[in-house]
Amino acid sequence: MTFFPYQISKNIKNITLSIVAIVFLTLLYRFYQIQIKQHNKYSGIAEDNRVRMVSLEAPRGIIYDRSGNILVDNKFQYNVFIIPFEIDSVNKYYRRLGEIIGVSEQTIKKRVQNNWRGRFKPALVAKGVEFSVLSKIEEHKLELPGVIYKLDPYRSYPSPVNLTHVLGYLREIDSKSLKKLKKYGYSYGDLVGWEGVERQYESILRGEQGYQYVQVNARGRVQGELESKENVQPKPGNDLYLTIDLGLQDTCEKSLSGQKGAIVVMNPDNGEILAAVSKPDYSPRIFSGIIDKTVWDSLRYDPERPLYNRISSATYPPASTFKLMASMGALKNNIVDPSWTVNCPGSYKLGRRTFKCWREFGHGKVDMVKSIEQSCDVYYYTLIRKMDLDLWANVVRKFGFGQATNIDLSGENIGNIPDKKYLNKVYGENGWTEGYKLNIVIGQGEVLVTPIQMVKYISAFATDGKLVHPHVGLKYFDNEKFRTFTTEEDSIEAFSPPTWELMNHALHEVVNDPAGTANLANARSVEVYGKTGTAQNPHGENHAWFVGYAEDGESKIALAIILENGGSGGHDAAPVAGKIFNYYVDNFWSHNQQIGQK
Amino acid sequence: MYRDNSKIINKLTTKIFIVVFLLCGIGLVAIYSASSNSEVPFFQRAVGRQIIWMVLGLLIVFIMYVIKKEFIFNVSYWLYGAGLILVILPYLFPSSGGAHRWLTMGGFSYQPSEIMKILLVLAIAKYFTTTEFSHSEFKVLVIPLILTIIPTLIVLNQPDLGTAMIYVLTLFPIMIWAKVDLVNIFILVSPIISILTAFNFYTFFIWLIIIIGVLYLKKIKHWHFILIIIINLALGTVSPYLWNNLRPYQQQRIITLFDVKSDPQGAGYQVIQSQVAIGSGGAFGKGFCQGKQTHLKFLPEQKTDFIFSVIGEEWGFVGVSFVLLLYFLLIYLSIKAAYRVREQFNSLVIIGLTGILFFHTVINIAMTVGLMPVTGLPLPFLSYGGSFLTSCFIIIALIFNMNRELEEFDL
C-alpha cells in the first residue's frame, strides 16, 4: 500500500474538539440543573417515596349507525389493580385483598399472573367493582400497599338492537394475536376486537393508551402527580359510522325473532348494508364486564349456534331463486327464446328416474316468464338438458357466486358452484349422471351460497347488471374530518338490455301476478320484484328463501331472507319481506326521503 | 521515509490507557454497588464477571496492538463482508422476543452488530484512503454511503435503532476528516431535512431558501444546482401527501420502525427513576453503596444501561463531573492521536472509532437525564456486559495500533 503524509488542517481538529467540548459542557450543565438546582425536589421524591406509573386507558371509538344513532358507546367503571413491585409478602396480601374484593386468594394470584405486564406496571385484579369495595380498600390501605383503582372505559350498547354479528365483540388479546400485534404497542391484558367491525376496524377504533406518573409515599398514599414530560394523555379511538339503519335493523330483528336464519338489506346501487340480522343471536351486552364463563360456554356449546354469523359465513342451497340463471344462460347463448314452452305434467322422466315438480298436478303450458313466476321445475329440467353444465356455472359465477363478496366482516364463506371439473373430482369422470344437472339447475344438491352473496345477486337485477361491494363500514372520523372507505364496483356486461328487462318483468310477476309465488312480499305503493325458493333439507324442515327488491322511482332497496327450517319461500319468507318493505315505505319513501336518510 | 517505532509506546497511548484504566475501575465500583446485596460468590456476581471480561479485554489489547497495520488495511473489505454475514446470521435462528439481534451458543450470546461498528469504520477509512476521486467531489460519497446503508437497514430491521444510529453518525467524523467538502455533506443530509420540514409549509419554505443560499454561495454547477433543488422540492411536496394517504396502521408501522422501544411506558418509568436517583445525589452524593434508589431496586437496568445513574446518586455532581472529565479526556486524546498520525488510513480509523466511543457515551449519559430517548446503547467501559466491553477494548486496541507511528511528530 502507498501511504503518503497526511495532514488534517488545524481548523478541522479544533472544530471537532469544540463540538466535543460543547456537547460535554451541555451534559455537565444538565447534571448541574438536576443535582444542584433541583436537588431538593428530587431528594424529596427519593426520600421515602417511589414513583408510580398509572396507565390511562383510551376509550375506543364510538360506533354509530348511518344517521348518527349510537350503537356502541363507552361507559366507565372502577377497576382494581396491584403493582407487583410494591408488594412484599405475597400470600398474606393476596388473601387480604381477596377478602375485600370477595374472591379467593387463588383467583387473585391467577389474575395477577394472567395480567402481568412487568414489575412496575399495574396488573388488573378486579373489574367494575362497587363503591363499597373501594371504600374498604381505602380503609385498609396500610395493609395493602401497591393497590390502586381507577376509572376505565368499557363497551356499552345503548341501542335497542343487538346487531350481534356485525358489531362483534372485544376480548382480551391472546398470545397468538399478540405476536402479530406487538409492534403496534399491544400488550397482555389489552382488549382487542374479536369479531365483526370491532375486529375489522380495530386500527381505527382503538385509541392510544396514555400514562401518568404519580408520587406515592411509603404508606401508599398518593402525594400528587409528578410533573414530567413523560406523562402522556390518552388518545381516544376514532368514531366509526356504519351503513346500518337503526330503525330498519330493529324491524328486521323483530321480524326474525324466535326463528333461525338471516336477513340482509342492502342499497343495490352502492352496496351499503342497511340491515343485517343473523338469528339466533345474543345480546352484545354480555361482553361488557368480565364475561362469566358459564354464559360464554352456554353460547359456545348451544346447538343452535348463536355465535355463528349466518350473514356471510353460513351457506345454504339457493333453491328456486337460482332458476333465473339457466334462463339467462339460455337466452345469452340462443339455446331457446322466451316464447319457448314446456308442458309440465308435474314430473319429468329421465331414464328410469322421475324428477318431480313442486306442484304435484303440474303447471300445464309454461313459457320462460311463467316458469319464473310460478317456479316450474319441469321447465328447467327440460331446459338444462339442452345446456352444458359449465355454461350454466359460468353464468352463475358472473354474479359473484363461488367467490368472496369481500364484505368487511371476517370469516366469509365463498360457497360452492359445481361445474364439470368439480363433479369429476368428487364423483370421478363417469361417476355422475345427467340427473345431477337436474338437481343443480333448481339450486339443490352441491350448490351452496351465502345470504350476502344472494343480496348482491338480486341487486344485480335491480341495477341491470351492477355488481356492488357489500359493506357495513360507512365512514370514520379522523383528524377532524370524515374519511370514507374504498369499495370496488364491477358490472356484468354479458347480458343484453332485453334480457334484463325480461327477467325483471318475470320477477315483478312473481310478486304481483295472482298466480305468482310471492304475492305476500308485496308492499304498499311501491313496485316489488322478487323470487322465492324452498331448499330441501335432508336433515329436517325445508329452508325458505326470498330475494327481491323494491323500487320507488330512482330509489331501491334489495334484500335476501333465509329462514332455516322455515317452511316454504312463498308462504313463510315472502311475508317477512313484505313487512320490511312496508316499514321502509312508511318511514322513508312516504316522506320523499332517499335511502337511509333521516 | 518514516520510521515505524512500533516498539515504542508513545505518550498519547499511555495517557489514553490510564484514562481507560480509571474508567474501568469506576465501572467496577458502580457495578459492585449495584449488585452488592446479592449473596452469590464473588466471581459469579456481576462485578466478578465484569473483572473476568476486563482481563480478557486487556489480553485483546495486547494481541491487537502488535498486529501489523498493513495487514488490517489489506483485509478491511474482507472483514466488512464477514461482518455483514455475521449481522445477517441471527435471522437464521428463531427470534428471541421478536428480535434478531443475538447469536446464542451454549448459554453465551453475542450481538454481531456490535463488532460491525468497527468493521464499518475500517472499510470506509480504506475507501477514502484508496479512492481516486477528489474528496471535494460529491461522487466520492456514493460508496461510503452504500457501505453504511446496508448494515444500517439490516440492524433497523432486527430491530435495533441505537446501533443503526451509531452506524450513521460514525460516518460524519470520517467524512469530515477525509476532507470531504462540507457542502457535499450538506447536500447529502438535505433530503432528510426536506422530508422532516415538509410537514409545515413555512419551515419547508425557510429550509428551501437555506438550500438555495448555500448552493449559490458555494457556486455549485448549474445543472447540479437545479437537480438538487428539484429532488428536495419533490421530496418536500410528495412526502406529506404520501403520509396523509397512508392508512393509520401503515403510519403506525413506519412510526414503530423508528421507535423500537417496544415498551414505551417502561422506558418512561426508567427515565424518571433515573432522574430521581441522580437528582437526589446532590453535590457530593450519598456515598458508596448508600444509594437508596439503587439499593431498593427502584432504578431499573442499573448495572447496564443506567449505570451512570448509580454514579450520579452515590457520588453526586462531583463524581459525575469527574467521570465526564475522564470521557472528555478519552475523546480529546483520541482526536489528538488522529491529528498526529501521518497516514490517512490510520487517521480516519482513529477518528471513526473515537466517534463510536463519543456517540455511545453522549447518547447513554443524555438518556439517563432525559435529554435523549431510551435506545439501549450502553456506556463504554462502565456498563456491565461482555459483548460491548470486548468491542470497546478492540476499539482502544485499534486506536493504540494506529497511533503506533512517528515518534518525532509526538506532541
GROMACS .gro file of C-alpha atoms in nm, chain A residues 173-425:
model
  253
  173ILE     CA    1  -5.571  -1.044   2.340
  174ASP     CA    2  -5.433  -1.399   2.320
  175SER     CA    3  -5.070  -1.489   2.269
  176LYS     CA    4  -5.119  -1.572   1.901
  177SER     CA    5  -5.264  -1.232   1.814
  178LEU     CA    6  -5.019  -1.061   2.046
  179LYS     CA    7  -4.730  -1.189   1.838
  180LYS     CA    8  -4.874  -1.016   1.532
  181LEU     CA    9  -4.989  -0.701   1.710
  182LYS     CA   10  -4.698  -0.642   1.947
  183LYS     CA   11  -4.535  -0.399   1.710
  184TYR     CA   12  -4.844  -0.178   1.727
  185GLY     CA   13  -4.799  -0.142   2.100
  186TYR     CA   14  -5.034  -0.410   2.225
  187SER     CA   15  -4.950  -0.596   2.542
  188TYR     CA   16  -5.102  -0.858   2.765
  189GLY     CA   17  -5.437  -0.765   2.911
  190ASP     CA   18  -5.531  -0.534   2.624
  191LEU     CA   19  -5.873  -0.575   2.471
  192VAL     CA   20  -5.888  -0.634   2.101
  193GLY     CA   21  -6.178  -0.659   1.853
  194TRP     CA   22  -6.254  -1.024   1.808
  195GLU     CA   23  -6.535  -1.044   1.552
  196GLY     CA   24  -6.736  -0.815   1.327
  197VAL     CA   25  -6.649  -0.450   1.277
  198GLU     CA   26  -6.477  -0.436   1.617
  199ARG     CA   27  -6.220  -0.666   1.459
  200GLN     CA   28  -6.233  -0.537   1.102
  201TYR     CA   29  -6.183  -0.173   1.205
  202GLU     CA   30  -5.964  -0.237   1.509
  203SER     CA   31  -5.694   0.004   1.391
  204ILE     CA   32  -5.949   0.285   1.358
  205LEU     CA   33  -6.146   0.220   1.675
  206ARG     CA   34  -5.854   0.162   1.906
  207GLY     CA   35  -5.723   0.460   2.093
  208GLU     CA   36  -5.376   0.517   2.229
  209GLN     CA   37  -5.311   0.444   2.593
  210GLY     CA   38  -5.172   0.729   2.795
  211TYR     CA   39  -4.986   0.719   3.123
  212GLN     CA   40  -4.900   0.946   3.406
  213TYR     CA   41  -4.658   0.928   3.693
  214VAL     CA   42  -4.762   0.989   4.046
  215GLN     CA   43  -4.565   1.019   4.362
  216VAL     CA   44  -4.654   0.777   4.638
  217ASN     CA   45  -4.528   0.788   4.992
  218ALA     CA   46  -4.414   0.490   5.198
  219ARG     CA   47  -4.763   0.445   5.338
  220GLY     CA   48  -4.903   0.406   4.990
  221ARG     CA   49  -5.072   0.746   4.980
  222VAL     CA   50  -5.064   0.927   4.653
  223GLN     CA   51  -4.882   1.254   4.706
  224GLY     CA   52  -4.976   1.404   4.374
  225GLU     CA   53  -4.898   1.392   4.012
  226LEU     CA   54  -4.535   1.411   3.914
  227GLU     CA   55  -4.472   1.687   3.668
  228SER     CA   56  -4.285   1.521   3.389
  229LYS     CA   57  -4.272   1.531   3.017
  230GLU     CA   58  -4.309   1.155   3.028
  231ASN     CA   59  -4.678   1.198   3.112
  232VAL     CA   60  -4.886   1.118   2.809
  233GLN     CA   61  -5.256   1.187   2.769
  234PRO     CA   62  -5.463   0.901   2.629
  235LYS     CA   63  -5.590   0.948   2.276
  236PRO     CA   64  -5.943   0.821   2.215
  237GLY     CA   65  -6.007   0.598   1.916
  238ASN     CA   66  -6.177   0.727   1.603
  239ASP     CA   67  -6.554   0.712   1.575
  240LEU     CA   68  -6.695   0.475   1.317
  241TYR     CA   69  -7.020   0.513   1.124
  242LEU     CA   70  -7.188   0.205   0.984
  243THR     CA   71  -7.418   0.183   0.683
  244ILE     CA   72  -7.677   0.020   0.909
  245ASP     CA   73  -8.010   0.200   0.963
  246LEU     CA   74  -8.115   0.156   1.324
  247GLY     CA   75  -8.491   0.152   1.266
  248LEU     CA   76  -8.473  -0.090   0.976
  249GLN     CA   77  -8.237  -0.313   1.171
  250ASP     CA   78  -8.480  -0.316   1.459
  251THR     CA   79  -8.768  -0.412   1.228
  252CYS     CA   80  -8.562  -0.692   1.073
  253GLU     CA   81  -8.450  -0.829   1.409
  254LYS     CA   82  -8.806  -0.829   1.539
  255SER     CA   83  -8.948  -0.995   1.231
  256LEU     CA   84  -8.697  -1.278   1.269
  257SER     CA   85  -8.732  -1.321   1.642
  258GLY     CA   86  -8.776  -1.677   1.757
  259GLN     CA   87  -8.661  -1.810   1.421
  260LYS     CA   88  -8.330  -1.923   1.276
  261GLY     CA   89  -8.187  -1.762   0.967
  262ALA     CA   90  -8.065  -1.434   0.827
  263ILE     CA   91  -8.186  -1.114   0.666
  264VAL     CA   92  -7.966  -0.876   0.470
  265VAL     CA   93  -8.099  -0.548   0.336
  266MET     CA   94  -7.879  -0.352   0.102
  267ASN     CA   95  -7.882  -0.047  -0.121
  268PRO     CA   96  -7.835  -0.219  -0.459
  269ASP     CA   97  -7.673   0.089  -0.611
  270ASN     CA   98  -7.377   0.119  -0.377
  271GLY     CA   99  -7.358  -0.196  -0.162
  272GLU     CA  100  -7.435  -0.018   0.166
  273ILE     CA  101  -7.590  -0.272   0.400
  274LEU     CA  102  -7.889  -0.115   0.573
  275ALA     CA  103  -7.972  -0.406   0.799
  276ALA     CA  104  -7.815  -0.743   0.867
  277VAL     CA  105  -7.958  -0.996   1.105
  278SER     CA  106  -7.839  -1.342   1.193
  279LYS     CA  107  -8.056  -1.542   1.432
  280PRO     CA  108  -8.030  -1.683   1.687
  281ASP     CA  109  -7.810  -1.410   1.827
  282TYR     CA  110  -7.724  -1.292   2.175
  283SER     CA  111  -7.705  -0.958   2.339
  284PRO     CA  112  -7.363  -0.795   2.296
  285ARG     CA  113  -7.410  -0.653   2.648
  286ILE     CA  114  -7.291  -0.979   2.800
  287PHE     CA  115  -6.939  -0.883   2.696
  288SER     CA  116  -6.945  -0.556   2.892
  289GLY     CA  117  -6.780  -0.670   3.213
  290ILE     CA  118  -6.564  -0.971   3.289
  291ILE     CA  119  -6.758  -1.231   3.095
  292ASP     CA  120  -6.894  -1.511   3.305
  293LYS     CA  121  -6.751  -1.843   3.192
  294THR     CA  122  -7.082  -2.025   3.217
  295VAL     CA  123  -7.252  -1.768   2.996
  296TRP     CA  124  -6.974  -1.790   2.744
  297ASP     CA  125  -6.979  -2.169   2.741
  298SER     CA  126  -7.355  -2.179   2.704
  299LEU     CA  127  -7.316  -1.966   2.390
  300ARG     CA  128  -7.028  -2.173   2.255
  301TYR     CA  129  -7.194  -2.509   2.300
  302ASP     CA  130  -7.551  -2.407   2.212
  303PRO     CA  131  -7.664  -2.646   1.933
  304GLU     CA  132  -7.841  -2.354   1.762
  305ARG     CA  133  -7.501  -2.183   1.730
  306PRO     CA  134  -7.578  -1.821   1.825
  307LEU     CA  135  -7.213  -1.721   1.771
  308TYR     CA  136  -7.231  -1.831   1.409
  309ASN     CA  137  -7.257  -1.546   1.162
  310ARG     CA  138  -7.525  -1.660   0.919
  311ILE     CA  139  -7.499  -1.341   0.714
  312SER     CA  140  -7.171  -1.420   0.545
  313SER     CA  141  -7.035  -1.742   0.697
  314ALA     CA  142  -7.331  -1.980   0.657
  315THR     CA  143  -7.408  -2.148   0.323
  316TYR     CA  144  -7.738  -2.283   0.200
  317PRO     CA  145  -7.866  -2.426  -0.129
  318PRO     CA  146  -8.030  -2.133  -0.314
  319ALA     CA  147  -8.315  -2.350  -0.446
  320SER     CA  148  -8.554  -2.194  -0.696
  321THR     CA  149  -8.409  -1.846  -0.661
  322PHE     CA  150  -8.141  -1.980  -0.898
  323LYS     CA  151  -8.380  -2.063  -1.181
  324LEU     CA  152  -8.308  -1.728  -1.345
  325MET     CA  153  -7.953  -1.844  -1.402
  326ALA     CA  154  -8.048  -2.114  -1.651
  327SER     CA  155  -8.290  -1.877  -1.826
  328MET     CA  156  -8.022  -1.612  -1.868
  329GLY     CA  157  -7.768  -1.869  -1.987
  330ALA     CA  158  -8.016  -1.999  -2.243
  331LEU     CA  159  -8.102  -1.651  -2.372
  332LYS     CA  160  -7.742  -1.543  -2.396
  333ASN     CA  161  -7.641  -1.850  -2.593
  334ASN     CA  162  -7.959  -1.857  -2.803
  335ILE     CA  163  -8.050  -2.205  -2.680
  336VAL     CA  164  -8.416  -2.113  -2.651
  337ASP     CA  165  -8.611  -1.789  -2.686
  338PRO     CA  166  -8.854  -1.652  -2.427
  339SER     CA  167  -9.154  -1.789  -2.610
  340TRP     CA  168  -9.030  -2.146  -2.599
  341THR     CA  169  -9.277  -2.351  -2.397
  342VAL     CA  170  -9.270  -2.672  -2.200
  343ASN     CA  171  -9.569  -2.873  -2.091
  344CYS     CA  172  -9.546  -2.951  -1.722
  345PRO     CA  173  -9.743  -3.257  -1.614
  346GLY     CA  174  -9.599  -3.242  -1.262
  347SER     CA  175  -9.298  -3.462  -1.318
  348TYR     CA  176  -9.012  -3.528  -1.559
  349LYS     CA  177  -8.874  -3.867  -1.655
  350LEU     CA  178  -8.503  -3.917  -1.712
  351GLY     CA  179  -8.418  -4.279  -1.782
  352ARG     CA  180  -8.573  -4.479  -1.503
  353ARG     CA  181  -8.581  -4.186  -1.261
  354THR     CA  182  -8.870  -3.947  -1.214
  355PHE     CA  183  -8.800  -3.584  -1.116
  356LYS     CA  184  -9.098  -3.416  -0.958
  357CYS     CA  185  -9.219  -3.060  -0.996
  358TRP     CA  186  -9.307  -2.893  -0.667
  359ARG     CA  187  -9.667  -2.868  -0.787
  360GLU     CA  188  -9.797  -3.223  -0.794
  361PHE     CA  189 -10.055  -3.164  -1.070
  362GLY     CA  190  -9.822  -2.967  -1.292
  363HIS     CA  191  -9.828  -2.616  -1.439
  364GLY     CA  192  -9.954  -2.703  -1.784
  365LYS     CA  193  -9.803  -2.499  -2.068
  366VAL     CA  194  -9.518  -2.287  -1.933
  367ASP     CA  195  -9.303  -2.023  -2.107
  368MET     CA  196  -8.999  -1.852  -1.962
  369VAL     CA  197  -9.174  -1.574  -1.769
  370LYS     CA  198  -9.432  -1.813  -1.633
  371SER     CA  199  -9.161  -2.061  -1.538
  372ILE     CA  200  -9.010  -1.799  -1.312
  373GLU     CA  201  -9.338  -1.658  -1.190
  374GLN     CA  202  -9.469  -1.997  -1.085
  375SER     CA  203  -9.131  -2.154  -1.029
  376CYS     CA  204  -9.191  -2.455  -1.252
  377ASP     CA  205  -8.929  -2.725  -1.203
  378VAL     CA  206  -9.012  -2.929  -1.513
  379TYR     CA  207  -8.937  -2.630  -1.738
  380TYR     CA  208  -8.583  -2.617  -1.600
  381TYR     CA  209  -8.532  -2.995  -1.607
  382THR     CA  210  -8.609  -2.975  -1.978
  383LEU     CA  211  -8.400  -2.664  -2.034
  384ILE     CA  212  -8.083  -2.781  -1.861
  385ARG     CA  213  -8.081  -3.096  -2.076
  386LYS     CA  214  -8.007  -2.865  -2.368
  387MET     CA  215  -7.730  -2.684  -2.182
  388ASP     CA  216  -7.376  -2.763  -2.087
  389LEU     CA  217  -7.320  -2.758  -1.711
  390ASP     CA  218  -7.012  -2.537  -1.744
  391LEU     CA  219  -7.210  -2.283  -1.942
  392TRP     CA  220  -7.453  -2.264  -1.652
  393ALA     CA  221  -7.170  -2.243  -1.396
  394ASN     CA  222  -7.011  -1.956  -1.590
  395VAL     CA  223  -7.332  -1.755  -1.580
  396VAL     CA  224  -7.360  -1.817  -1.206
  397ARG     CA  225  -7.002  -1.707  -1.142
  398LYS     CA  226  -7.064  -1.382  -1.327
  399PHE     CA  227  -7.293  -1.286  -1.039
  400GLY     CA  228  -7.015  -1.337  -0.786
  401PHE     CA  229  -7.108  -1.680  -0.658
  402GLY     CA  230  -6.825  -1.911  -0.558
  403GLN     CA  231  -6.619  -1.603  -0.470
  404ALA     CA  232  -6.594  -1.377  -0.167
  405THR     CA  233  -6.801  -1.060  -0.175
  406ASN     CA  234  -6.524  -0.907   0.041
  407ILE     CA  235  -6.776  -0.777   0.289
  408ASP     CA  236  -6.597  -0.612   0.580
  409LEU     CA  237  -6.680  -0.891   0.824
  410SER     CA  238  -6.435  -1.167   0.899
  411GLY     CA  239  -6.486  -1.535   0.826
  412GLU     CA  240  -6.666  -1.506   0.495
  413ASN     CA  241  -6.757  -1.835   0.324
  414ILE     CA  242  -6.737  -1.842  -0.056
  415GLY     CA  243  -6.992  -2.122  -0.102
  416ASN     CA  244  -6.974  -2.370  -0.387
  417ILE     CA  245  -7.075  -2.368  -0.753
  418PRO     CA  246  -7.042  -2.719  -0.902
  419ASP     CA  247  -6.915  -2.746  -1.258
  420LYS     CA  248  -6.792  -3.045  -1.457
  421LYS     CA  249  -6.446  -3.024  -1.308
  422TYR     CA  250  -6.591  -3.025  -0.959
  423LEU     CA  251  -6.821  -3.321  -1.023
  424ASN     CA  252  -6.537  -3.515  -1.189
  425LYS     CA  253  -6.325  -3.452  -0.886
   0.00000   0.00000   0.00000
